[in-house]
mmCIF file of C-alpha atoms and ligand atoms in Angstrom:
data_model
loop_
_atom_site.group_PDB
_atom_site.id
_atom_site.type_symbol
_atom_site.label_atom_id
_atom_site.label_comp_id
_atom_site.label_asym_id
_atom_site.label_seq_id
_atom_site.Cartn_x
_atom_site.Cartn_y
_atom_site.Cartn_z
ATOM 1 C CA MET U 29 124.411 90.492 121.090
ATOM 2 C CA SER U 30 125.442 93.715 119.417
ATOM 3 C CA LEU U 31 129.093 94.620 119.795
ATOM 4 C CA ILE U 32 129.495 98.378 119.545
ATOM 5 C CA VAL U 33 133.156 98.268 118.539
ATOM 6 C CA LEU U 34 132.186 96.532 115.273
ATOM 7 C CA ASP U 35 130.259 99.660 114.227
ATOM 8 C CA ASN U 36 133.611 101.331 113.595
ATOM 9 C CA ILE U 37 134.674 98.705 111.085
ATOM 10 C CA THR U 38 133.773 98.944 107.386
ATOM 11 C CA THR U 39 133.988 96.284 104.716
ATOM 12 C CA VAL U 40 134.971 97.761 101.355
ATOM 13 C CA LEU U 41 134.374 95.783 98.145
ATOM 14 C CA VAL U 42 136.247 97.098 95.116
ATOM 15 C CA HIS U 43 134.927 96.669 91.540
ATOM 16 C CA THR U 44 132.905 93.590 92.411
ATOM 17 C CA SER U 45 131.773 91.833 89.236
ATOM 18 C CA HIS U 46 129.070 89.469 90.551
ATOM 19 C CA PRO U 47 126.169 91.166 92.335
ATOM 20 C CA GLY U 48 125.455 87.853 94.059
ATOM 21 C CA ASN U 49 128.765 88.211 95.885
ATOM 22 C CA ILE U 50 127.701 91.626 97.171
ATOM 23 C CA GLY U 51 124.507 90.093 98.612
ATOM 24 C CA SER U 52 126.364 87.130 100.116
ATOM 25 C CA SER U 53 128.932 89.488 101.657
ATOM 26 C CA ALA U 54 126.152 91.553 103.247
ATOM 27 C CA ARG U 55 124.708 88.355 104.715
ATOM 28 C CA ALA U 56 128.129 87.206 105.936
ATOM 29 C CA MET U 57 128.652 90.553 107.655
ATOM 30 C CA LYS U 58 125.235 90.702 109.286
ATOM 31 C CA THR U 59 125.559 87.215 110.784
ATOM 32 C CA MET U 60 128.674 88.468 112.594
ATOM 33 C CA GLY U 61 127.219 91.814 113.681
ATOM 34 C CA LEU U 62 128.939 94.025 111.101
ATOM 35 C CA SER U 63 126.817 96.518 109.210
ATOM 36 C CA ASN U 64 129.002 99.026 107.363
ATOM 37 C CA LEU U 65 129.466 98.165 103.721
ATOM 38 C CA THR U 66 131.061 100.409 101.080
ATOM 39 C CA LEU U 67 130.977 99.502 97.405
ATOM 40 C CA VAL U 68 133.597 101.020 95.139
ATOM 41 C CA HIS U 69 132.299 101.203 91.578
ATOM 42 C CA PRO U 70 130.481 97.844 91.534
ATOM 43 C CA GLN U 71 130.178 96.484 87.992
ATOM 44 C CA ILE U 72 126.492 95.480 88.202
ATOM 45 C CA TYR U 73 124.535 97.053 91.018
ATOM 46 C CA PRO U 74 121.810 97.304 92.243
ATOM 47 C CA ASP U 75 120.651 93.906 91.092
ATOM 48 C CA ALA U 76 117.994 91.360 92.026
ATOM 49 C CA GLU U 77 120.671 88.706 92.576
ATOM 50 C CA ALA U 78 122.327 90.813 95.244
ATOM 51 C CA ASN U 79 119.033 91.085 97.112
ATOM 52 C CA ALA U 80 118.263 87.392 96.659
ATOM 53 C CA LEU U 81 121.591 86.317 98.150
ATOM 54 C CA ALA U 82 121.467 88.904 100.937
ATOM 55 C CA SER U 83 118.391 86.991 102.156
ATOM 56 C CA GLY U 84 117.477 88.926 105.300
ATOM 57 C CA ALA U 85 120.472 91.239 105.203
ATOM 58 C CA GLU U 86 118.943 93.694 102.705
ATOM 59 C CA ASP U 87 119.264 96.401 105.357
ATOM 60 C CA VAL U 88 123.057 96.151 105.032
ATOM 61 C CA LEU U 89 122.711 96.585 101.248
ATOM 62 C CA GLU U 90 120.291 99.474 101.581
ATOM 63 C CA SER U 91 122.596 101.403 103.874
ATOM 64 C CA ALA U 92 125.701 100.622 101.784
ATOM 65 C CA ARG U 93 127.733 103.597 100.554
ATOM 66 C CA ILE U 94 128.504 103.546 96.858
ATOM 67 C CA VAL U 95 131.535 105.593 95.768
ATOM 68 C CA PRO U 96 133.531 105.867 92.548
ATOM 69 C CA THR U 97 137.055 105.495 93.980
ATOM 70 C CA LEU U 98 138.836 103.604 96.759
ATOM 71 C CA GLU U 99 140.305 106.901 98.024
ATOM 72 C CA GLN U 100 136.788 108.140 98.679
ATOM 73 C CA ALA U 101 135.817 104.886 100.360
ATOM 74 C CA LEU U 102 138.733 105.249 102.742
ATOM 75 C CA SER U 103 138.241 108.872 103.719
ATOM 76 C CA GLY U 104 138.027 109.054 107.499
ATOM 77 C CA ALA U 105 139.589 105.624 108.060
ATOM 78 C CA SER U 106 142.676 105.571 110.246
ATOM 79 C CA VAL U 107 143.702 101.957 109.764
ATOM 80 C CA VAL U 108 143.229 100.123 106.468
ATOM 81 C CA PHE U 109 143.698 96.397 105.847
ATOM 82 C CA GLY U 110 143.971 95.105 102.277
ATOM 83 C CA CYS U 111 142.957 91.454 101.829
ATOM 84 C CA SER U 112 144.654 89.128 99.411
ATOM 85 C CA ALA U 113 144.980 85.418 98.798
ATOM 86 C CA ARG U 114 148.604 85.783 97.821
ATOM 87 C CA LYS U 115 151.596 87.503 99.264
ATOM 88 C CA ARG U 116 152.514 90.412 97.034
ATOM 89 C CA GLY U 117 155.816 91.641 95.840
ATOM 90 C CA ILE U 118 155.260 94.975 97.569
ATOM 91 C CA ARG U 119 156.725 95.935 100.896
ATOM 92 C CA MET U 120 154.001 96.070 103.464
ATOM 93 C CA GLN U 121 153.379 94.427 106.778
ATOM 94 C CA GLU U 122 151.638 91.075 106.350
ATOM 95 C CA LEU U 123 149.210 89.633 108.870
ATOM 96 C CA ASP U 124 147.006 86.582 109.052
ATOM 97 C CA ALA U 125 143.268 87.147 109.511
ATOM 98 C CA ARG U 126 143.347 86.540 113.272
ATOM 99 C CA SER U 127 146.202 88.925 114.029
ATOM 100 C CA ALA U 128 144.586 91.510 111.767
ATOM 101 C CA ALA U 129 141.300 91.203 113.690
ATOM 102 C CA LYS U 130 143.151 91.849 116.971
ATOM 103 C CA LEU U 131 144.780 94.971 115.637
ATOM 104 C CA ALA U 132 141.549 96.118 113.994
ATOM 105 C CA VAL U 133 139.477 95.800 117.167
ATOM 106 C CA ASP U 134 142.173 97.714 119.089
ATOM 107 C CA ALA U 135 142.080 100.489 116.512
ATOM 108 C CA ALA U 136 138.266 100.493 116.254
ATOM 109 C CA VAL U 137 137.939 101.482 119.916
ATOM 110 C CA ASN U 138 138.991 105.032 119.013
ATOM 111 C CA GLY U 139 138.843 105.288 115.242
ATOM 112 C CA LYS U 140 137.567 104.008 111.938
ATOM 113 C CA VAL U 141 138.930 100.834 110.409
ATOM 114 C CA ALA U 142 138.451 99.426 106.890
ATOM 115 C CA PHE U 143 138.936 95.976 105.366
ATOM 116 C CA VAL U 144 139.345 96.193 101.591
ATOM 117 C CA HIS U 145 138.540 93.320 99.213
ATOM 118 C CA GLY U 146 139.462 93.170 95.552
ATOM 119 C CA THR U 147 137.589 92.120 92.490
ATOM 120 C CA GLU U 148 136.837 88.423 92.038
ATOM 121 C CA ARG U 149 139.261 87.405 89.330
ATOM 122 C CA THR U 150 142.312 89.485 90.000
ATOM 123 C CA GLY U 151 142.012 90.815 93.542
ATOM 124 C CA LEU U 152 143.422 94.180 94.595
ATOM 125 C CA THR U 153 145.838 95.982 92.292
ATOM 126 C CA ASN U 154 149.180 97.127 93.667
ATOM 127 C CA GLU U 155 147.965 100.753 93.475
ATOM 128 C CA GLU U 156 144.931 99.835 95.577
ATOM 129 C CA LEU U 157 147.149 97.991 98.069
ATOM 130 C CA GLU U 158 149.311 101.060 98.404
ATOM 131 C CA LEU U 159 146.386 102.793 100.093
ATOM 132 C CA CYS U 160 146.416 100.069 102.771
ATOM 133 C CA GLN U 161 148.759 99.816 105.760
ATOM 134 C CA PHE U 162 148.522 96.044 106.165
ATOM 135 C CA LEU U 163 148.176 93.052 103.877
ATOM 136 C CA VAL U 164 145.825 90.431 105.318
ATOM 137 C CA THR U 165 145.855 86.822 104.251
ATOM 138 C CA ILE U 166 143.577 84.017 105.355
ATOM 139 C CA PRO U 167 146.126 81.209 105.719
ATOM 140 C CA ALA U 168 144.392 78.813 103.327
ATOM 141 C CA ASN U 169 145.623 75.728 101.473
ATOM 142 C CA PRO U 170 148.770 77.014 99.718
ATOM 143 C CA GLU U 171 147.879 74.979 96.639
ATOM 144 C CA TYR U 172 144.389 76.511 96.433
ATOM 145 C CA SER U 173 144.291 79.642 98.505
ATOM 146 C CA SER U 174 141.801 81.903 96.763
ATOM 147 C CA LEU U 175 138.460 81.969 98.586
ATOM 148 C CA ASN U 176 135.244 83.166 97.048
ATOM 149 C CA LEU U 177 134.936 86.883 97.855
ATOM 150 C CA ALA U 178 131.947 86.488 100.206
ATOM 151 C CA ALA U 179 133.603 83.503 101.898
ATOM 152 C CA ALA U 180 136.643 85.696 102.611
ATOM 153 C CA VAL U 181 134.337 88.392 104.011
ATOM 154 C CA GLN U 182 132.753 85.713 106.216
ATOM 155 C CA VAL U 183 136.055 84.507 107.646
ATOM 156 C CA LEU U 184 137.242 88.039 108.411
ATOM 157 C CA SER U 185 133.908 89.051 109.925
ATOM 158 C CA TYR U 186 134.010 85.945 112.138
ATOM 159 C CA GLU U 187 137.510 86.727 113.357
ATOM 160 C CA LEU U 188 136.445 90.302 114.118
ATOM 161 C CA ARG U 189 133.440 89.093 116.082
ATOM 162 C CA MET U 190 135.475 86.551 118.050
ATOM 163 C CA GLU U 191 138.022 89.212 118.909
ATOM 164 C CA ALA U 192 135.342 91.706 119.967
ATOM 165 C CA LEU U 193 133.644 89.018 122.077
ATOM 166 C CA SER U 194 136.893 88.201 123.827
ATOM 167 C CA ARG U 195 137.202 91.776 125.111
ATOM 168 C CA GLY U 196 135.463 92.431 128.396
ATOM 169 C CA GLU U 197 131.929 91.583 127.354
ATOM 170 C CA PRO U 198 129.791 90.912 130.446
ATOM 171 C CA ALA U 199 130.320 87.404 131.826
ATOM 172 C CA GLU U 200 127.494 84.877 131.783
ATOM 173 C CA SER U 201 126.153 86.204 135.073
ATOM 174 C CA ASP U 202 125.559 89.856 135.747
ATOM 175 C CA GLU U 203 125.354 89.335 139.524
ATOM 176 C CA PRO U 204 128.157 91.215 141.231
ATOM 177 C CA HIS U 205 130.541 89.048 143.203
ATOM 178 C CA ILE U 206 130.488 90.098 146.866
ATOM 179 C CA PRO U 207 133.077 88.224 148.935
ATOM 180 C CA ALA U 208 131.944 86.933 152.322
ATOM 181 C CA SER U 209 132.796 89.083 155.362
ATOM 182 C CA VAL U 210 135.964 88.546 157.383
ATOM 183 C CA GLU U 211 133.795 87.393 160.316
ATOM 184 C CA ASP U 212 132.080 84.742 158.194
ATOM 185 C CA LEU U 213 135.429 83.479 156.962
ATOM 186 C CA GLU U 214 136.877 83.438 160.503
ATOM 187 C CA ARG U 215 133.945 81.352 161.751
ATOM 188 C CA PHE U 216 134.516 78.988 158.844
ATOM 189 C CA PHE U 217 138.245 78.653 159.661
ATOM 190 C CA GLU U 218 137.465 77.860 163.320
ATOM 191 C CA HIS U 219 134.904 75.300 162.271
ATOM 192 C CA LEU U 220 137.327 73.799 159.748
ATOM 193 C CA GLU U 221 140.047 73.401 162.370
ATOM 194 C CA GLN U 222 137.615 71.705 164.751
ATOM 195 C CA VAL U 223 136.493 69.238 162.109
ATOM 196 C CA LEU U 224 140.044 68.494 160.939
ATOM 197 C CA ASP U 225 140.848 67.684 164.559
ATOM 198 C CA LEU U 226 137.718 65.607 164.936
ATOM 199 C CA ILE U 227 138.464 63.428 161.917
ATOM 200 C CA GLY U 228 142.056 62.943 163.071
ATOM 201 C CA PHE U 229 143.589 64.857 160.202
ATOM 202 C CA LEU U 230 145.656 67.059 162.486
ATOM 203 C CA GLY U 231 146.972 64.113 164.525
ATOM 204 C CA ASP U 232 149.880 65.220 166.629
ATOM 205 C CA ARG U 233 151.127 67.890 164.259
ATOM 206 C CA VAL U 234 150.980 71.547 165.087
ATOM 207 C CA SER U 235 148.063 72.913 163.165
ATOM 208 C CA THR U 236 149.279 76.516 162.880
ATOM 209 C CA LYS U 237 151.228 76.027 159.648
ATOM 210 C CA LEU U 238 148.563 73.919 158.011
ATOM 211 C CA MET U 239 145.801 76.302 159.010
ATOM 212 C CA ARG U 240 147.788 79.237 157.654
ATOM 213 C CA ARG U 241 148.044 77.491 154.282
ATOM 214 C CA LEU U 242 144.393 76.586 154.212
ATOM 215 C CA ARG U 243 143.420 80.121 155.185
ATOM 216 C CA ARG U 244 145.499 81.527 152.373
ATOM 217 C CA MET U 245 143.942 79.151 149.892
ATOM 218 C CA TYR U 246 140.360 79.990 150.881
ATOM 219 C CA GLN U 247 141.124 83.704 151.037
ATOM 220 C CA ARG U 248 142.496 83.543 147.522
ATOM 221 C CA ALA U 249 139.264 81.970 146.318
ATOM 222 C CA MET U 250 137.267 84.875 147.821
ATOM 223 C CA PRO U 251 134.109 82.813 148.391
ATOM 224 C CA ASP U 252 130.852 84.726 148.734
ATOM 225 C CA GLU U 253 128.443 84.264 151.634
ATOM 226 C CA ARG U 254 126.508 81.488 149.954
ATOM 227 C CA GLU U 255 129.686 79.568 149.167
ATOM 228 C CA VAL U 256 130.906 79.870 152.768
ATOM 229 C CA ASN U 257 127.544 78.512 153.900
ATOM 230 C CA ILE U 258 127.981 75.510 151.630
ATOM 231 C CA LEU U 259 131.438 74.860 153.089
ATOM 232 C CA ARG U 260 130.075 75.179 156.628
ATOM 233 C CA GLY U 261 127.260 72.790 155.687
ATOM 234 C CA ILE U 262 129.815 70.208 154.541
ATOM 235 C CA LEU U 263 131.684 70.558 157.841
ATOM 236 C CA THR U 264 128.491 70.124 159.865
ATOM 237 C CA GLU U 265 127.543 67.000 157.902
ATOM 238 C CA THR U 266 131.070 65.666 158.386
ATOM 239 C CA GLU U 267 130.726 66.126 162.159
ATOM 240 C CA ILE U 268 127.412 64.311 162.180
ATOM 241 C CA ALA U 269 128.783 61.472 160.078
ATOM 242 C CA VAL U 270 131.894 61.027 162.237
ATOM 243 C CA ARG U 271 130.013 61.182 165.504
ATOM 244 C CA GLY U 272 127.455 58.711 164.154
ATOM 245 C CA ARG U 273 130.259 56.347 163.194
ATOM 246 C CA GLY U 274 131.781 56.659 166.663
ATOM 247 C CA GLN U 275 128.533 55.677 168.296
ATOM 248 C CA ARG U 276 128.135 52.541 166.249
HETATM 249 N N1 SAH D 2 143.729 86.106 92.972
HETATM 250 C C1 SAH D 2 143.067 87.032 93.805
HETATM 251 C C2 SAH D 2 141.815 86.390 94.308
HETATM 252 C C3 SAH D 2 140.710 87.320 94.356
HETATM 253 S S1 SAH D 2 139.414 86.670 95.291
HETATM 254 C C4 SAH D 2 143.981 87.433 94.990
HETATM 255 O O1 SAH D 2 145.114 87.046 94.986
HETATM 256 O O2 SAH D 2 143.598 88.154 95.903
HETATM 257 C C5 SAH D 2 138.592 88.171 95.724
HETATM 258 C C6 SAH D 2 138.932 88.752 97.075
HETATM 259 O O3 SAH D 2 138.642 87.811 98.086
HETATM 260 C C7 SAH D 2 140.385 89.101 97.274
HETATM 261 O O4 SAH D 2 140.705 90.344 96.698
HETATM 262 C C8 SAH D 2 140.443 89.142 98.788
HETATM 263 O O5 SAH D 2 139.895 90.343 99.260
HETATM 264 C C9 SAH D 2 139.519 88.010 99.171
HETATM 265 N N2 SAH D 2 140.260 86.754 99.400
HETATM 266 C C10 SAH D 2 140.145 85.592 98.741
HETATM 267 N N3 SAH D 2 140.954 84.651 99.259
HETATM 268 C C11 SAH D 2 141.593 85.239 100.299
HETATM 269 C C12 SAH D 2 142.567 84.780 101.258
HETATM 270 N N4 SAH D 2 143.049 83.542 101.244
HETATM 271 N N5 SAH D 2 142.990 85.672 102.176
HETATM 272 C C13 SAH D 2 142.520 86.942 102.216
HETATM 273 N N6 SAH D 2 141.599 87.411 101.348
HETATM 274 C C14 SAH D 2 141.141 86.586 100.394
#
C-alpha cells in the first residue's frame, strides 16, 4: 500500500564512505514505502556495489539527488531530524525514533521533512547537527549503540511507515457501516422482551429498568440490519427451544 504522506519525507545521507551502504539504505527505504533519497557528497558513487545491494530498489538510487552540501540538501525542508547513536553535548531537543516518526508524519502532512544520517565512522559533525531541529536516537544497547548506517535507515523508515499506517488508513473493509433503522431496532426490543419473559428471566421484576439498560447497550453498538437479523434469529431459535422443552 502506498502511503502518500511518506512522499514528503526525505532521507539524507552525508559523506557516506561505503557505496554498499547507499544501496542497502535505498532497499531499506523502498521496503517501507519511502522513495526520496538525497546524497550529500558521497565518497564513492555511483558504484556497482551500491546497485548490487539495492537489489530491486535501483529506482530509488536512480532518482536520488546528489548535492555538494547539507545546506543544499535541506533547502525546502521545514522540519529536519539529525540521527545519532550518541547524545551530543549540544543543546537540541532529543527524541527517540518512535517519537520522531510521530512528529515527522504530522509535519509531512503539510510540508517537507528530512532525516539526516552521518558518515559511517564518525556520524554527523556538530556543525551538521546545527542545521537540524531535533536529535534522533534509536534507543539501542547503551554498551553498543551504533547501528550500521543502512540498519539505522531501516529502523527509522519502519517507524515512519508504522506511524503513517496508524493514521486513518481505510479499515480492512471498505463497506460503509449503515446502522439498522429505528423500526428494526424497536421490533428487536419487543421480541427481546417477549423472549426474556418466556425464559423466565424477567420473573416478577418490573422490566422497564432492565429493558432501558438493554436498549441503551444495543443502541450504543449501532448494529446494522444484518446484525439485527442475526439477533432476531437467535431469539426465534430460543423460543423454539424453550417451547420444545415445555412440550417434552
Ligand atoms: N559514532 C557515530 C556512528 C555513526 S553510524 C554516531 O555517534 O552517530 C552512521 C549513522 O547511522 C549515524 O550518523 C546515524 O545517522 C545512524 N545511526 C547509527 N546508530 C544510530 C542510533 N542508535 N540512533 C540513531 N541513528 C543511528
